[in-house]
Amino acid sequence: MRLFENWWERAPLYVRIGLLVASLVAIVVGGGADAYWE
Amino acid sequence: MLGLLAPTFVAVIAALCLSGSLRTLVTTRVRWWPAVLVAFAVELVLYNPPVNGQGWAIQVGPWIWLGTKLALLAALLRNAWPGPRWPWLVAAVGVALNAFVVAVNDGHMPQAAEAAIAVWGASHIDPTRLQNVAPMRPDTVLPWLADVLPQPAWIPRPNVVSVGDLLLAAGIAAWVFGAMAPNISFKSRYIDLSAATRRATPRDRRCST
C-alpha cells in the first residue's frame, strides 16, 4: 500500500487531481447506502 | 447518489470564496487510495449488468457489498490518523452506521416506502436483480438508521438517504474545506483566523505604522 501512496506524490499534477477526485467520489458514493444508480 | 456529493461541491466553492486553494487540496493525498478504488470498482461491477442478474450475485452479493463497506471504513480510519482527524472520523461513523444497518438486515439497506414514493412516485426495488436496498418491513432492525430521508426534488437525481449517508457526506465535505483553507479553523464556535493571518491584520500592533 505504501508503494502506491508514495507513487501518488511522484505522479504528475493531472494524475493526482484525477486520483483525488476518483477517491473522493469512491468514498462518498461507495460508502453511501442510498439506492445505487437511481 | 449525486446529492451526497453536493456538500463537497459546496465546500470547494466556499473554500475558494474564503481564499482557499485547490493547489493545497491536490497536494494532499488520500491514504489507502488503492483500497478505496478497488472497493468502489467491486461495487460498480456487482450492481450493474450483467453481474447484478446472476444468481450467485443475488445470493452472495450483499455480503461482498458489506465487505467493500468495511474496506472503505478501514481506509477512512487510516486517514483519520495522523492528520486532521475529526472530518475523517465523522465520515467513518457514517460508513460504520451504514455497514451496521446492512449487516443486521441481511445485507441490504432497508428503504422506507413513503420516502421512495416522495422521491420517485413509486418504489424502484426489483427483486429479480441484485440491489443494495430492500423494502422496509415491520421486523426491520434499526429502521431510523436506514434509508428514510427523502432528498428534496431540486437536487439532481434525488434519492432516499440514511443518517450514515449524511454523516459521510458532511465529513468528506469538511475535510475538503479544511484541506483547501487550512488557515480557517472552527475553534471557539466561530470561523476564526489562524495566528499567522491575525499577525498580518492591521489591528495587530506589529503591523501598525
mmCIF file of C-alpha atoms in Angstrom:
data_model
loop_
_atom_site.group_PDB
_atom_site.id
_atom_site.type_symbol
_atom_site.label_atom_id
_atom_site.label_comp_id
_atom_site.label_asym_id
_atom_site.label_seq_id
_atom_site.Cartn_x
_atom_site.Cartn_y
_atom_site.Cartn_z
ATOM 1 C CA MET A 1 0.000 0.000 0.000
ATOM 2 C CA ARG A 2 2.871 2.358 0.847
ATOM 3 C CA LEU A 3 4.314 1.827 -2.640
ATOM 4 C CA PHE A 4 1.107 3.167 -4.219
ATOM 5 C CA GLU A 5 0.854 6.000 -1.713
ATOM 6 C CA ASN A 6 4.400 7.147 -2.464
ATOM 7 C CA TRP A 7 3.642 6.945 -6.180
ATOM 8 C CA TRP A 8 0.797 9.469 -5.647
ATOM 9 C CA GLU A 9 3.359 12.070 -4.563
ATOM 10 C CA ARG A 10 5.572 11.456 -7.597
ATOM 11 C CA ALA A 11 2.685 11.427 -10.095
ATOM 12 C CA PRO A 12 2.080 14.400 -12.423
ATOM 13 C CA LEU A 13 -0.395 17.013 -11.250
ATOM 14 C CA TYR A 14 -3.233 15.977 -13.572
ATOM 15 C CA VAL A 15 -2.892 12.362 -12.384
ATOM 16 C CA ARG A 16 -3.041 13.483 -8.739
ATOM 17 C CA ILE A 17 -6.157 15.537 -9.470
ATOM 18 C CA GLY A 18 -7.755 12.513 -11.125
ATOM 19 C CA LEU A 19 -6.825 10.218 -8.257
ATOM 20 C CA LEU A 20 -8.143 12.680 -5.673
ATOM 21 C CA VAL A 21 -11.481 13.186 -7.449
ATOM 22 C CA ALA A 22 -11.856 9.442 -8.068
ATOM 23 C CA SER A 23 -11.016 8.644 -4.434
ATOM 24 C CA LEU A 24 -13.485 11.178 -3.030
ATOM 25 C CA VAL A 25 -16.278 10.026 -5.363
ATOM 26 C CA ALA A 26 -15.497 6.400 -4.485
ATOM 27 C CA ILE A 27 -15.624 7.139 -0.749
ATOM 28 C CA VAL A 28 -18.878 9.110 -0.868
ATOM 29 C CA VAL A 29 -20.773 7.020 -3.436
ATOM 30 C CA GLY A 30 -19.242 3.700 -2.388
ATOM 31 C CA GLY A 31 -19.639 4.333 1.327
ATOM 32 C CA GLY A 32 -23.178 5.606 0.939
ATOM 33 C CA ALA A 33 -26.103 3.222 1.200
ATOM 34 C CA ASP A 34 -28.784 5.002 -0.793
ATOM 35 C CA ALA A 35 -30.246 3.139 -3.766
ATOM 36 C CA TYR A 36 -27.374 2.790 -6.246
ATOM 37 C CA TRP A 37 -27.740 4.007 -9.786
ATOM 38 C CA GLU A 38 -31.208 5.531 -9.296
ATOM 39 C CA MET B 1 -26.440 9.288 -5.140
ATOM 40 C CA LEU B 2 -25.247 12.545 -6.707
ATOM 41 C CA GLY B 3 -26.855 14.530 -3.890
ATOM 42 C CA LEU B 4 -24.318 13.109 -1.466
ATOM 43 C CA LEU B 5 -21.558 14.806 -3.469
ATOM 44 C CA ALA B 6 -23.294 18.196 -3.257
ATOM 45 C CA PRO B 7 -21.819 19.160 0.169
ATOM 46 C CA THR B 8 -18.326 18.565 -1.247
ATOM 47 C CA PHE B 9 -19.038 20.856 -4.221
ATOM 48 C CA VAL B 10 -20.368 23.487 -1.810
ATOM 49 C CA ALA B 11 -17.244 23.075 0.354
ATOM 50 C CA VAL B 12 -14.983 23.639 -2.657
ATOM 51 C CA ILE B 13 -16.852 26.818 -3.643
ATOM 52 C CA ALA B 14 -16.968 28.098 -0.045
ATOM 53 C CA ALA B 15 -13.242 27.485 0.426
ATOM 54 C CA LEU B 16 -12.446 29.274 -2.850
ATOM 55 C CA CYS B 17 -14.572 32.238 -1.699
ATOM 56 C CA LEU B 18 -12.613 32.310 1.571
ATOM 57 C CA SER B 19 -9.207 32.393 -0.142
ATOM 58 C CA GLY B 20 -8.789 28.663 -0.169
ATOM 59 C CA SER B 21 -6.659 26.976 -2.795
ATOM 60 C CA LEU B 22 -7.228 23.948 -4.996
ATOM 61 C CA ARG B 23 -3.458 23.505 -5.082
ATOM 62 C CA THR B 24 -3.292 22.665 -1.373
ATOM 63 C CA LEU B 25 -6.091 20.154 -1.912
ATOM 64 C CA VAL B 26 -4.377 18.272 -4.725
ATOM 65 C CA THR B 27 -1.098 18.118 -2.818
ATOM 66 C CA THR B 28 -2.948 16.220 -0.078
ATOM 67 C CA ARG B 29 -3.157 12.508 -0.714
ATOM 68 C CA VAL B 30 -5.865 10.105 0.359
ATOM 69 C CA ARG B 31 -4.197 7.283 2.256
ATOM 70 C CA TRP B 32 -5.060 3.744 1.152
ATOM 71 C CA TRP B 33 -6.500 5.120 -2.064
ATOM 72 C CA PRO B 34 -5.955 1.815 -3.940
ATOM 73 C CA ALA B 35 -8.224 0.045 -1.419
ATOM 74 C CA VAL B 36 -10.843 2.783 -1.870
ATOM 75 C CA LEU B 37 -10.805 2.499 -5.668
ATOM 76 C CA VAL B 38 -10.837 -1.325 -5.652
ATOM 77 C CA ALA B 39 -13.780 -1.390 -3.200
ATOM 78 C CA PHE B 40 -15.724 1.034 -5.383
ATOM 79 C CA ALA B 41 -14.860 -0.890 -8.557
ATOM 80 C CA VAL B 42 -16.202 -4.081 -6.959
ATOM 81 C CA GLU B 43 -19.467 -2.266 -6.178
ATOM 82 C CA LEU B 44 -19.709 -0.964 -9.747
ATOM 83 C CA VAL B 45 -19.296 -4.458 -11.192
ATOM 84 C CA LEU B 46 -21.601 -6.066 -8.642
ATOM 85 C CA TYR B 47 -24.576 -3.724 -9.064
ATOM 86 C CA ASN B 48 -24.534 -3.380 -12.836
ATOM 87 C CA PRO B 49 -25.448 -5.752 -15.708
ATOM 88 C CA PRO B 50 -24.623 -8.496 -16.365
ATOM 89 C CA VAL B 51 -23.463 -9.391 -12.854
ATOM 90 C CA ASN B 52 -26.482 -7.982 -10.995
ATOM 91 C CA GLY B 53 -28.778 -10.514 -12.732
ATOM 92 C CA GLN B 54 -26.689 -13.595 -11.860
ATOM 93 C CA GLY B 55 -27.983 -15.992 -9.224
ATOM 94 C CA TRP B 56 -24.701 -16.124 -7.329
ATOM 95 C CA ALA B 57 -24.564 -12.332 -7.202
ATOM 96 C CA ILE B 58 -28.079 -12.111 -5.763
ATOM 97 C CA GLN B 59 -27.066 -14.695 -3.148
ATOM 98 C CA VAL B 60 -23.612 -13.539 -2.007
ATOM 99 C CA GLY B 61 -23.552 -10.021 -3.459
ATOM 100 C CA PRO B 62 -24.936 -8.355 -0.327
ATOM 101 C CA TRP B 63 -22.080 -9.790 1.743
ATOM 102 C CA ILE B 64 -19.488 -8.756 -0.827
ATOM 103 C CA TRP B 65 -21.047 -5.295 -0.600
ATOM 104 C CA LEU B 66 -20.683 -5.369 3.171
ATOM 105 C CA GLY B 67 -17.025 -6.315 2.685
ATOM 106 C CA THR B 68 -16.479 -3.250 0.487
ATOM 107 C CA LYS B 69 -18.079 -1.096 3.185
ATOM 108 C CA LEU B 70 -15.641 -2.468 5.755
ATOM 109 C CA ALA B 71 -12.705 -1.818 3.405
ATOM 110 C CA LEU B 72 -13.847 1.786 2.979
ATOM 111 C CA LEU B 73 -14.278 2.105 6.735
ATOM 112 C CA ALA B 74 -10.701 0.903 7.278
ATOM 113 C CA ALA B 75 -9.434 3.455 4.730
ATOM 114 C CA LEU B 76 -11.349 6.284 6.439
ATOM 115 C CA LEU B 77 -9.909 5.335 9.835
ATOM 116 C CA ARG B 78 -6.426 5.163 8.304
ATOM 117 C CA ASN B 79 -6.858 8.732 7.045
ATOM 118 C CA ALA B 80 -8.016 9.893 10.477
ATOM 119 C CA TRP B 81 -4.575 9.144 11.898
ATOM 120 C CA PRO B 82 -2.298 11.008 11.748
ATOM 121 C CA GLY B 83 -3.708 14.255 10.441
ATOM 122 C CA PRO B 84 -6.897 16.299 10.606
ATOM 123 C CA ARG B 85 -8.890 13.728 12.484
ATOM 124 C CA TRP B 86 -12.493 14.773 13.022
ATOM 125 C CA PRO B 87 -13.723 15.062 9.401
ATOM 126 C CA TRP B 88 -12.485 11.539 8.648
ATOM 127 C CA LEU B 89 -13.950 10.250 11.914
ATOM 128 C CA VAL B 90 -17.355 11.784 11.099
ATOM 129 C CA ALA B 91 -17.238 10.104 7.674
ATOM 130 C CA ALA B 92 -16.122 6.834 9.283
ATOM 131 C CA VAL B 93 -19.036 6.934 11.735
ATOM 132 C CA GLY B 94 -21.361 7.385 8.754
ATOM 133 C CA VAL B 95 -19.966 4.355 6.912
ATOM 134 C CA ALA B 96 -19.931 2.327 10.147
ATOM 135 C CA LEU B 97 -23.615 3.092 10.742
ATOM 136 C CA ASN B 98 -24.481 2.118 7.165
ATOM 137 C CA ALA B 99 -22.440 -1.089 7.418
ATOM 138 C CA PHE B 100 -24.026 -1.998 10.750
ATOM 139 C CA VAL B 101 -27.570 -1.485 9.470
ATOM 140 C CA VAL B 102 -26.770 -3.518 6.339
ATOM 141 C CA ALA B 103 -25.207 -6.309 8.425
ATOM 142 C CA VAL B 104 -28.224 -6.687 10.716
ATOM 143 C CA ASN B 105 -30.726 -6.535 7.820
ATOM 144 C CA ASP B 106 -29.489 -9.468 5.708
ATOM 145 C CA GLY B 107 -27.029 -7.467 3.630
ATOM 146 C CA HIS B 108 -29.481 -4.857 2.343
ATOM 147 C CA MET B 109 -30.184 -1.283 3.360
ATOM 148 C CA PRO B 110 -33.907 -1.044 4.212
ATOM 149 C CA GLN B 111 -35.697 1.701 2.324
ATOM 150 C CA ALA B 112 -38.881 3.379 3.561
ATOM 151 C CA ALA B 113 -41.684 3.066 1.009
ATOM 152 C CA GLU B 114 -43.114 6.508 1.895
ATOM 153 C CA ALA B 115 -39.747 8.162 1.301
ATOM 154 C CA ALA B 116 -39.304 6.319 -2.021
ATOM 155 C CA ILE B 117 -42.755 7.433 -3.164
ATOM 156 C CA ALA B 118 -41.951 11.016 -2.130
ATOM 157 C CA VAL B 119 -38.847 10.977 -4.337
ATOM 158 C CA TRP B 120 -39.772 8.806 -7.345
ATOM 159 C CA GLY B 121 -43.541 8.441 -7.096
ATOM 160 C CA ALA B 122 -43.133 4.669 -6.624
ATOM 161 C CA SER B 123 -40.678 2.169 -5.173
ATOM 162 C CA HIS B 124 -37.993 1.107 -7.693
ATOM 163 C CA ILE B 125 -36.986 -2.101 -5.943
ATOM 164 C CA ASP B 126 -36.765 -5.007 -8.410
ATOM 165 C CA PRO B 127 -36.423 -8.444 -6.749
ATOM 166 C CA THR B 128 -35.166 -10.102 -9.971
ATOM 167 C CA ARG B 129 -31.788 -8.363 -9.824
ATOM 168 C CA LEU B 130 -29.257 -7.556 -7.140
ATOM 169 C CA GLN B 131 -29.961 -4.225 -5.494
ATOM 170 C CA ASN B 132 -28.401 -2.751 -2.406
ATOM 171 C CA VAL B 133 -31.740 -1.679 -0.908
ATOM 172 C CA ALA B 134 -34.741 -3.717 0.221
ATOM 173 C CA PRO B 135 -38.251 -2.668 1.258
ATOM 174 C CA MET B 136 -38.564 -1.761 4.921
ATOM 175 C CA ARG B 137 -40.611 -4.345 6.843
ATOM 176 C CA PRO B 138 -42.139 -4.391 10.330
ATOM 177 C CA ASP B 139 -39.231 -6.573 11.525
ATOM 178 C CA THR B 140 -36.531 -4.273 10.106
ATOM 179 C CA VAL B 141 -33.756 -3.707 12.641
ATOM 180 C CA LEU B 142 -32.752 -0.089 13.404
ATOM 181 C CA PRO B 143 -35.213 1.450 10.918
ATOM 182 C CA TRP B 144 -34.300 5.022 11.921
ATOM 183 C CA LEU B 145 -30.766 4.439 10.626
ATOM 184 C CA ALA B 146 -31.988 3.057 7.290
ATOM 185 C CA ASP B 147 -32.864 4.961 4.093
ATOM 186 C CA VAL B 148 -35.714 7.080 5.451
ATOM 187 C CA LEU B 149 -34.736 10.631 4.446
ATOM 188 C CA PRO B 150 -36.023 11.771 1.020
ATOM 189 C CA GLN B 151 -33.782 14.301 -0.677
ATOM 190 C CA PRO B 152 -35.510 17.433 -1.994
ATOM 191 C CA ALA B 153 -36.640 17.382 -5.619
ATOM 192 C CA TRP B 154 -34.361 20.297 -6.618
ATOM 193 C CA ILE B 155 -31.254 18.150 -6.105
ATOM 194 C CA PRO B 156 -30.130 16.432 -9.360
ATOM 195 C CA ARG B 157 -31.169 12.763 -9.276
ATOM 196 C CA PRO B 158 -32.678 12.836 -5.770
ATOM 197 C CA ASN B 159 -32.533 9.693 -3.665
ATOM 198 C CA VAL B 160 -33.559 8.359 -0.255
ATOM 199 C CA VAL B 161 -30.636 8.581 2.158
ATOM 200 C CA SER B 162 -29.731 7.497 5.672
ATOM 201 C CA VAL B 163 -28.232 9.292 8.659
ATOM 202 C CA GLY B 164 -24.980 7.483 7.872
ATOM 203 C CA ASP B 165 -25.037 8.868 4.325
ATOM 204 C CA LEU B 166 -25.402 12.422 5.655
ATOM 205 C CA LEU B 167 -22.530 11.991 8.137
ATOM 206 C CA LEU B 168 -20.321 10.554 5.394
ATOM 207 C CA ALA B 169 -21.098 13.416 3.002
ATOM 208 C CA ALA B 170 -20.580 16.043 5.729
ATOM 209 C CA GLY B 171 -17.281 14.528 6.876
ATOM 210 C CA ILE B 172 -15.769 14.446 3.390
ATOM 211 C CA ALA B 173 -17.004 17.989 2.665
ATOM 212 C CA ALA B 174 -15.414 19.208 5.919
ATOM 213 C CA TRP B 175 -12.133 17.507 5.045
ATOM 214 C CA VAL B 176 -12.097 19.082 1.565
ATOM 215 C CA PHE B 177 -12.822 22.507 3.072
ATOM 216 C CA GLY B 178 -10.080 22.091 5.664
ATOM 217 C CA ALA B 179 -7.591 20.880 3.053
ATOM 218 C CA MET B 180 -8.306 23.873 0.791
ATOM 219 C CA ALA B 181 -8.443 26.530 3.502
ATOM 220 C CA PRO B 182 -6.156 25.294 6.292
ATOM 221 C CA ASN B 183 -5.860 28.787 7.824
ATOM 222 C CA ILE B 184 -9.527 28.874 8.750
ATOM 223 C CA SER B 185 -10.468 26.884 11.828
ATOM 224 C CA PHE B 186 -13.732 26.327 13.618
ATOM 225 C CA LYS B 187 -12.300 26.839 17.103
ATOM 226 C CA SER B 188 -14.326 28.792 19.636
ATOM 227 C CA ARG B 189 -17.560 28.045 17.748
ATOM 228 C CA TYR B 190 -16.963 30.603 15.007
ATOM 229 C CA ILE B 191 -14.741 30.895 11.968
ATOM 230 C CA ASP B 192 -11.514 32.129 13.445
ATOM 231 C CA LEU B 193 -8.401 33.337 11.688
ATOM 232 C CA SER B 194 -5.181 31.475 12.252
ATOM 233 C CA ALA B 195 -2.352 33.065 14.219
ATOM 234 C CA ALA B 196 -0.441 33.743 11.006
ATOM 235 C CA THR B 197 -3.376 35.579 9.456
ATOM 236 C CA ARG B 198 -4.046 37.545 12.674
ATOM 237 C CA ARG B 199 -0.447 38.743 12.699
ATOM 238 C CA ALA B 200 -0.924 40.114 9.202
ATOM 239 C CA THR B 201 -4.031 42.155 10.077
ATOM 240 C CA PRO B 202 -3.687 45.945 10.676
ATOM 241 C CA ARG B 203 -5.187 45.667 14.173
ATOM 242 C CA ASP B 204 -2.079 43.833 15.351
ATOM 243 C CA ARG B 205 0.414 46.319 16.821
ATOM 244 C CA ARG B 206 3.280 44.606 14.979
ATOM 245 C CA CYS B 207 1.613 45.704 11.728
ATOM 246 C CA SER B 208 0.751 49.231 12.852
ATOM 247 C CA THR B 209 2.709 52.167 11.467
#
